[in-house]
PDB file of C-alpha atoms in Angstrom:
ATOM      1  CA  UNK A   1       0.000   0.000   0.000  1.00  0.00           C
ATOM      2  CA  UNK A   2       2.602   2.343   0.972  1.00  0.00           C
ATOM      3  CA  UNK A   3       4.708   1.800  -2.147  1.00  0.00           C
ATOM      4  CA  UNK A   4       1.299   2.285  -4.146  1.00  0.00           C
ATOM      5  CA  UNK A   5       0.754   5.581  -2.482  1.00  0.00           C
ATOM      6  CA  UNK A   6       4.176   6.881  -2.848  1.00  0.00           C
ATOM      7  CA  UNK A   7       4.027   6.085  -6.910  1.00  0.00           C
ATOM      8  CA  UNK A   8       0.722   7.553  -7.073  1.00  0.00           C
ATOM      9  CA  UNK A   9       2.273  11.063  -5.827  1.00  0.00           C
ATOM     10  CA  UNK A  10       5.336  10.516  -7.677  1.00  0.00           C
ATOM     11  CA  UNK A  11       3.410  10.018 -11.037  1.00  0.00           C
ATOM     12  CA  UNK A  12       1.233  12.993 -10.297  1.00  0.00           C
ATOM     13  CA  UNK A  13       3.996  14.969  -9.684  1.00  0.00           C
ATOM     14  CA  UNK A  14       5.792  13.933 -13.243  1.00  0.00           C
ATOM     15  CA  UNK A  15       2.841  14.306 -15.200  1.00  0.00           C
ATOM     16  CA  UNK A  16       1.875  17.795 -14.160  1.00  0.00           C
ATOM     17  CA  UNK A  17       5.767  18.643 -14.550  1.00  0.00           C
ATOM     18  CA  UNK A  18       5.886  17.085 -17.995  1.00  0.00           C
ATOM     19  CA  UNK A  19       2.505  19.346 -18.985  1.00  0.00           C
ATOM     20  CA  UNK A  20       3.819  22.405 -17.506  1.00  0.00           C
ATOM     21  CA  UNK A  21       7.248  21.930 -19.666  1.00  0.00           C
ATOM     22  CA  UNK A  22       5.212  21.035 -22.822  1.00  0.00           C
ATOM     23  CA  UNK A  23       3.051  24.130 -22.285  1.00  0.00           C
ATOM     24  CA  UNK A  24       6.449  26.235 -21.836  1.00  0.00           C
ATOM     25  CA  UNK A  25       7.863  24.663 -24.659  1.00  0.00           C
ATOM     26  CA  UNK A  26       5.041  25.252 -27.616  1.00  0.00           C
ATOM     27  CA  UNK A  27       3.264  28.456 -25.639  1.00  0.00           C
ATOM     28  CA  UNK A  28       3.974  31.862 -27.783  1.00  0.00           C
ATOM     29  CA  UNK A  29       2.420  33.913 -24.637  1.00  0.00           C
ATOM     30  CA  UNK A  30       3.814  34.994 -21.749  1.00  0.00           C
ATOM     31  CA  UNK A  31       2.333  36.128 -18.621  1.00  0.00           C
ATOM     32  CA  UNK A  32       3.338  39.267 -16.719  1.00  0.00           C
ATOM     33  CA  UNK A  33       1.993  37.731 -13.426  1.00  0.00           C
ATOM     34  CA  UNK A  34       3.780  34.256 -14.133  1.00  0.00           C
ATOM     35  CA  UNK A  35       7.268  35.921 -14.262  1.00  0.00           C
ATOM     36  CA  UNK A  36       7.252  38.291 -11.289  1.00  0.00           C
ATOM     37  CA  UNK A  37       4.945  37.023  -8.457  1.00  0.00           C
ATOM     38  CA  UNK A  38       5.449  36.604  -4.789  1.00  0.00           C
ATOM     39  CA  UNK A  39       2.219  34.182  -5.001  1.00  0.00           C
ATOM     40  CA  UNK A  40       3.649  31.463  -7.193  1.00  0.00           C
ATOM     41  CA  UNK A  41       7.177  31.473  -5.512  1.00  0.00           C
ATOM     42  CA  UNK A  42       5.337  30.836  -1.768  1.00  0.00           C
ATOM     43  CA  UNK A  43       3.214  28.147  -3.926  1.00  0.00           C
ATOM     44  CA  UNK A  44       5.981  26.429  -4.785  1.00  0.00           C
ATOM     45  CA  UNK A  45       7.812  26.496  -2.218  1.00  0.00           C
ATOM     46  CA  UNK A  46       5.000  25.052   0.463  1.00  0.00           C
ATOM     47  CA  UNK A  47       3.709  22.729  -2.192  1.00  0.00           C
ATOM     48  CA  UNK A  48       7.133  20.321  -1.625  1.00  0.00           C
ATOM     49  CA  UNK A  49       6.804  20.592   1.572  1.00  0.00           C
ATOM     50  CA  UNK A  50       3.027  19.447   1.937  1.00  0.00           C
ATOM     51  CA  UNK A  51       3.583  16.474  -0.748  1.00  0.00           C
ATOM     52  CA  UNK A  52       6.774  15.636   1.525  1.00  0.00           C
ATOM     53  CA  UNK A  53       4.441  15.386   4.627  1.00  0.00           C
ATOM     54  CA  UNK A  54       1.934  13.047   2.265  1.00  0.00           C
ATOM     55  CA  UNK A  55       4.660  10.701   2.134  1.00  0.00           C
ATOM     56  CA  UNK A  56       6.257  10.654   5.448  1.00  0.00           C
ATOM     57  CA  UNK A  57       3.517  10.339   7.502  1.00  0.00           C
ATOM     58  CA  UNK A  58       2.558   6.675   5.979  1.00  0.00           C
ATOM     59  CA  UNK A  59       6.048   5.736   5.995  1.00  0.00           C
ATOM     60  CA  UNK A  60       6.394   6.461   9.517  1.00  0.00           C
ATOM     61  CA  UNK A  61       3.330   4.397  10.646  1.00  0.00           C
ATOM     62  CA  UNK A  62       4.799   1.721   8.535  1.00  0.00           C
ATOM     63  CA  UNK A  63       8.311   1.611  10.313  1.00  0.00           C
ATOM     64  CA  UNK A  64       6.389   1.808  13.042  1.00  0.00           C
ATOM     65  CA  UNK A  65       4.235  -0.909  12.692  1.00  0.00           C
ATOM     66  CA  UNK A  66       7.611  -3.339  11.373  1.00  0.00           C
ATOM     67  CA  UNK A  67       8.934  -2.757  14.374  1.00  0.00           C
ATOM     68  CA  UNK A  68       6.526  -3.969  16.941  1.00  0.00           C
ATOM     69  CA  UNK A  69       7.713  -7.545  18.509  1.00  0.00           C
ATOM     70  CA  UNK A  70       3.949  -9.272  19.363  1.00  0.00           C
ATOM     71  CA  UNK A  71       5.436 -11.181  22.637  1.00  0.00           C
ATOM     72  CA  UNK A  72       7.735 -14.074  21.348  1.00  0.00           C
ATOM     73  CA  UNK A  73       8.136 -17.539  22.001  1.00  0.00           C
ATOM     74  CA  UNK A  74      11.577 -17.932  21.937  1.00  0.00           C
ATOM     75  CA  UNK A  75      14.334 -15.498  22.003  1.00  0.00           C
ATOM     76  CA  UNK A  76      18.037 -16.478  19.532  1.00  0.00           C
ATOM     77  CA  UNK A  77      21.137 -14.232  19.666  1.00  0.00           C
ATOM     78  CA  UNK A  78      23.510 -14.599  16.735  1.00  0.00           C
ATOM     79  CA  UNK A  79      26.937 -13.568  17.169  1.00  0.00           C
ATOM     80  CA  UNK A  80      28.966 -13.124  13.832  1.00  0.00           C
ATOM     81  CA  UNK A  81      32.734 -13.717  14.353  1.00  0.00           C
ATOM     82  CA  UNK A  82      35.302 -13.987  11.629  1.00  0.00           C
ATOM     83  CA  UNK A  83      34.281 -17.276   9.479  1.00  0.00           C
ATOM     84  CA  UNK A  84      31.544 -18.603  11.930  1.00  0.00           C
ATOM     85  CA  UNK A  85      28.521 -17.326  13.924  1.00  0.00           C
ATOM     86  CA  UNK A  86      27.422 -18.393  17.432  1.00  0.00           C
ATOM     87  CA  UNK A  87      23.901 -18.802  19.138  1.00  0.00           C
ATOM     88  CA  UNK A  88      22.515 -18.869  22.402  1.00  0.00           C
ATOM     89  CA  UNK A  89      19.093 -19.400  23.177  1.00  0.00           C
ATOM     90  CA  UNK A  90      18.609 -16.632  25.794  1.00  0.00           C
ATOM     91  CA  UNK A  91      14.838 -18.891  27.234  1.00  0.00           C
ATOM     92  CA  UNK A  92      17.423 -21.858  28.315  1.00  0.00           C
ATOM     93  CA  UNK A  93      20.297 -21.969  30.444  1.00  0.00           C
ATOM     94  CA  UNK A  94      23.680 -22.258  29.077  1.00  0.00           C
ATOM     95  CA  UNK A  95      22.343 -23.367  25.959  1.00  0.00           C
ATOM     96  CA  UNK A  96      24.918 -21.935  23.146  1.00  0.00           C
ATOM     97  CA  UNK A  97      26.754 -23.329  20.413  1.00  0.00           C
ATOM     98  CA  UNK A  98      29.207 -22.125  17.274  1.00  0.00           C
ATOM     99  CA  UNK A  99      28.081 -23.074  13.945  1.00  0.00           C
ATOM    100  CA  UNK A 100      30.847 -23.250  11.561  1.00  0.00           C
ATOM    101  CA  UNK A 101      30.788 -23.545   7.317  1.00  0.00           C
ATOM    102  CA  UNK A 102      30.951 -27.229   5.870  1.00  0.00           C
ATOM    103  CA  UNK A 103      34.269 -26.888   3.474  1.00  0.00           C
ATOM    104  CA  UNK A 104      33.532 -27.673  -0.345  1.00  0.00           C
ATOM    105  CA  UNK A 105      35.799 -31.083   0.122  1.00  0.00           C
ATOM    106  CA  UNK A 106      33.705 -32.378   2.801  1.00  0.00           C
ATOM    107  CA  UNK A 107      30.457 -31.519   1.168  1.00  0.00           C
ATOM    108  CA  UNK A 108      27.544 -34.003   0.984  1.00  0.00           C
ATOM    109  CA  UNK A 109      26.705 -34.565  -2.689  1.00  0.00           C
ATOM    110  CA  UNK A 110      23.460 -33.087  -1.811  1.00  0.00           C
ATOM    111  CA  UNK A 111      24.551 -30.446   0.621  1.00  0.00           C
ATOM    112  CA  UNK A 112      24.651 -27.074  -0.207  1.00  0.00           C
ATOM    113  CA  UNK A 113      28.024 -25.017  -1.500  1.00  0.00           C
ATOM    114  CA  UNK A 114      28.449 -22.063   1.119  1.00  0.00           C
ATOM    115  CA  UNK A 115      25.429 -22.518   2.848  1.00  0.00           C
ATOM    116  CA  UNK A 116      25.804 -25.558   4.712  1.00  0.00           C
ATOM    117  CA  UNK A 117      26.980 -25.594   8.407  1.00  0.00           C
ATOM    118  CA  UNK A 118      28.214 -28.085  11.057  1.00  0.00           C
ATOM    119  CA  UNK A 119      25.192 -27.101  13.805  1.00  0.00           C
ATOM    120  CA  UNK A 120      22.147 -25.728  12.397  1.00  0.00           C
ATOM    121  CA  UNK A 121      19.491 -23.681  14.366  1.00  0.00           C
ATOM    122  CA  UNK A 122      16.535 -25.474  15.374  1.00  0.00           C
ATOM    123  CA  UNK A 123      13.312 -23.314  15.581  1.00  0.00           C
ATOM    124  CA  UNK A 124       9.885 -23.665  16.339  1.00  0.00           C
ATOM    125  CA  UNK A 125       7.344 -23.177  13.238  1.00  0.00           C
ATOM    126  CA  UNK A 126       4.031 -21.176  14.170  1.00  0.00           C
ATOM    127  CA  UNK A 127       4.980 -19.150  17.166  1.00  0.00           C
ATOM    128  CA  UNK A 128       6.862 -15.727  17.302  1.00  0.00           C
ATOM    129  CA  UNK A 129      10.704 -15.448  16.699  1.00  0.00           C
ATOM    130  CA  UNK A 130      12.704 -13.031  18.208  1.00  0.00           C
ATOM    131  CA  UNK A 131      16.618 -12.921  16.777  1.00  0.00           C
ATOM    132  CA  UNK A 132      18.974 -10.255  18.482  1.00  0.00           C
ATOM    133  CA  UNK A 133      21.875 -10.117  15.913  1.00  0.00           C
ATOM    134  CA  UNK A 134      25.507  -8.262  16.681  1.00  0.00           C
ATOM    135  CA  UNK A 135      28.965  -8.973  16.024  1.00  0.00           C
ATOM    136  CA  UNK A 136      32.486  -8.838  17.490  1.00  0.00           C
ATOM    137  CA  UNK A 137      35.074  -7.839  14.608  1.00  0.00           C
ATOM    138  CA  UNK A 138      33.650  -6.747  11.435  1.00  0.00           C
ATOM    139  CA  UNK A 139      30.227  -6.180   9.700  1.00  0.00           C
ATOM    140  CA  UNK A 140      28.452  -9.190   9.044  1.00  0.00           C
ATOM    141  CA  UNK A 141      24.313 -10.195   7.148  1.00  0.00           C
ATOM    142  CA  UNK A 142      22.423 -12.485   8.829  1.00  0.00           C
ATOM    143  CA  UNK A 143      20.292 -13.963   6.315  1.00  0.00           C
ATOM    144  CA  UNK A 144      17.360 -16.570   5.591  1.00  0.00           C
ATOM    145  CA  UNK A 145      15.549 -15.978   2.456  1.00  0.00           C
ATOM    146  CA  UNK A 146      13.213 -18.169   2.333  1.00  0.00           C
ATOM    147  CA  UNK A 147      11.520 -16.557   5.886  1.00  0.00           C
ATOM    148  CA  UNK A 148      12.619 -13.000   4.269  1.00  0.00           C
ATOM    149  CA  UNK A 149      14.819 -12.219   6.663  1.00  0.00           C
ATOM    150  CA  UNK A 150      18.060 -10.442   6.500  1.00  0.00           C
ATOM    151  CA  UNK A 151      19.710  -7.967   9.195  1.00  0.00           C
ATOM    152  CA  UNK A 152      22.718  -6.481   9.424  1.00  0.00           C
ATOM    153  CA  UNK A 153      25.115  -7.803  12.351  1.00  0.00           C
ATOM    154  CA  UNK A 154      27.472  -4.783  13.816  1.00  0.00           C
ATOM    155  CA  UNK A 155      30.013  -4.814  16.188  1.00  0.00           C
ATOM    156  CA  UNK A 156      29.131  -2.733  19.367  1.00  0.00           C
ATOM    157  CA  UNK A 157      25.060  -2.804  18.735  1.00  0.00           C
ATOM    158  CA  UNK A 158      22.405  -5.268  19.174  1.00  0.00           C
ATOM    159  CA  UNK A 159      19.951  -5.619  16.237  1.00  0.00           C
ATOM    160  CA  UNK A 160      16.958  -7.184  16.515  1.00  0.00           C
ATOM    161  CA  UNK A 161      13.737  -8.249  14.335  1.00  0.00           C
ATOM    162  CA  UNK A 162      11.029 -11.250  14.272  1.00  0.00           C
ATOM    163  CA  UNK A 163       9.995 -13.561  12.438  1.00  0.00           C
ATOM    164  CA  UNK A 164       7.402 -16.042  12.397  1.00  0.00           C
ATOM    165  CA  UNK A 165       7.963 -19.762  10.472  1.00  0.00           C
ATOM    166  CA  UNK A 166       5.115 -21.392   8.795  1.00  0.00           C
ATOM    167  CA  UNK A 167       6.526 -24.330   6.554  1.00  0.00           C
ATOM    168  CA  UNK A 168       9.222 -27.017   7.665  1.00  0.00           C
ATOM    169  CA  UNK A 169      12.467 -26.478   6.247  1.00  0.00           C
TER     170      UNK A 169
END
C-alpha cells in the first residue's frame, strides 16, 4: 500500500511537470503575473513541503508498525565472528553453540556449496521469533531468504527483528 501511495504522488507529480514543460515549450504567450509574483514562488515552495508530509507520515506508521515484537516464544542471539557465527538461546540456560561452514571437500553430494553448516538452528514453526543479531570484529548479514529475513550484524550494537515460520524447512 505504501509503495502504491508513494508512486501515485510521484506520477502525479511527473505528469503535471511534464505538462507544464510542454506548455512552456510550444506556448507563444507569456504572462506578466507568471514571471514576477510573490504568489507562485510561496506556492511552490510550500507545495514540496506538503507532498513531503503526504509521504512521510505513511512511511512512519509503517516503520512503526515493522517494528513492533507481538510477545515471542523464543528469544536467539547470533553472534557473527570472523568465518563462523554463534547462538545462544537466551529462554534456556547455558544453551549456546558455534556453527561453523561445511568446506567444499567435505560436502555431501546433496549439501549445499556455502550454505551448509556443522550445527544448524533449530526453531519452532508457528509461534513468534525473536533474533537479536551483533557482532564482534567486522560487519556481518544475517540472512534466511526463504523466511525473508536479512539484518545487518554490527560490532558494538544489538539488532533485533522477528519472524514467524510457517513451513518445515
Amino acid at each position: 500500500f505504501f509503495h502504491d501511495h508513494t508512486l501515485l504522488i510521484l506520477i502525479m507529480i511527473t505528469v503535471l511537470i511534464a505538462y507544464i514543460m510542454f506548455m512552456l515549450f510550444f506556448n507563444k504567450f507569456t504572462n506578466r503575473y507568471l514571471l514576477h509574483g510573490q504568489t507562485i514562488e510561496i506556492i511552490w515552495t510550500i507545495l514540496p513541503a506538503v507532498i513531503l508530509m503526504f509521504i512521510a507520515f505513511p512511511s512512519l506508521r509503517l516503520l512503526y508498525l515493522m517494528d513492533e515484537i507481538n510477545s515471542p516464544l523464543i528469544t536467539l542471539k547470533a553472534i557473527g565472528h570472523q568465518w563462523y557465527w554463534s547462538y545462544e538461546y537466551s529462554n534456556f540456560l547455558n544453551l549456546e553453540f558455534d556453527s561453523y561452514m561445511i568446506p567444499t571437500n567435505e560436502l555431501n553430494t546433496n549439501g549445499f556449496r556455502l550454505l551448509d553448516v556443522d550445527n544448524r538452528i533449530i526453531l519452532p514453526m508457528n509461534n513468534q521469533i525473536r533474533i537479536l543479531v551483533t557482532a564482534t570484529d567486522v560487519i556481518h548479514s544475517w540472512t534466511v531468504p526463504s523466511l525473508g529475513v536479512k539484518i545487518d550484524a554490527t560490532p558494538g550494537r544489538l539488532n533485533q527483528t522477528n519472524f514467524l515460520i510457517n513451513q518445515p524447512g
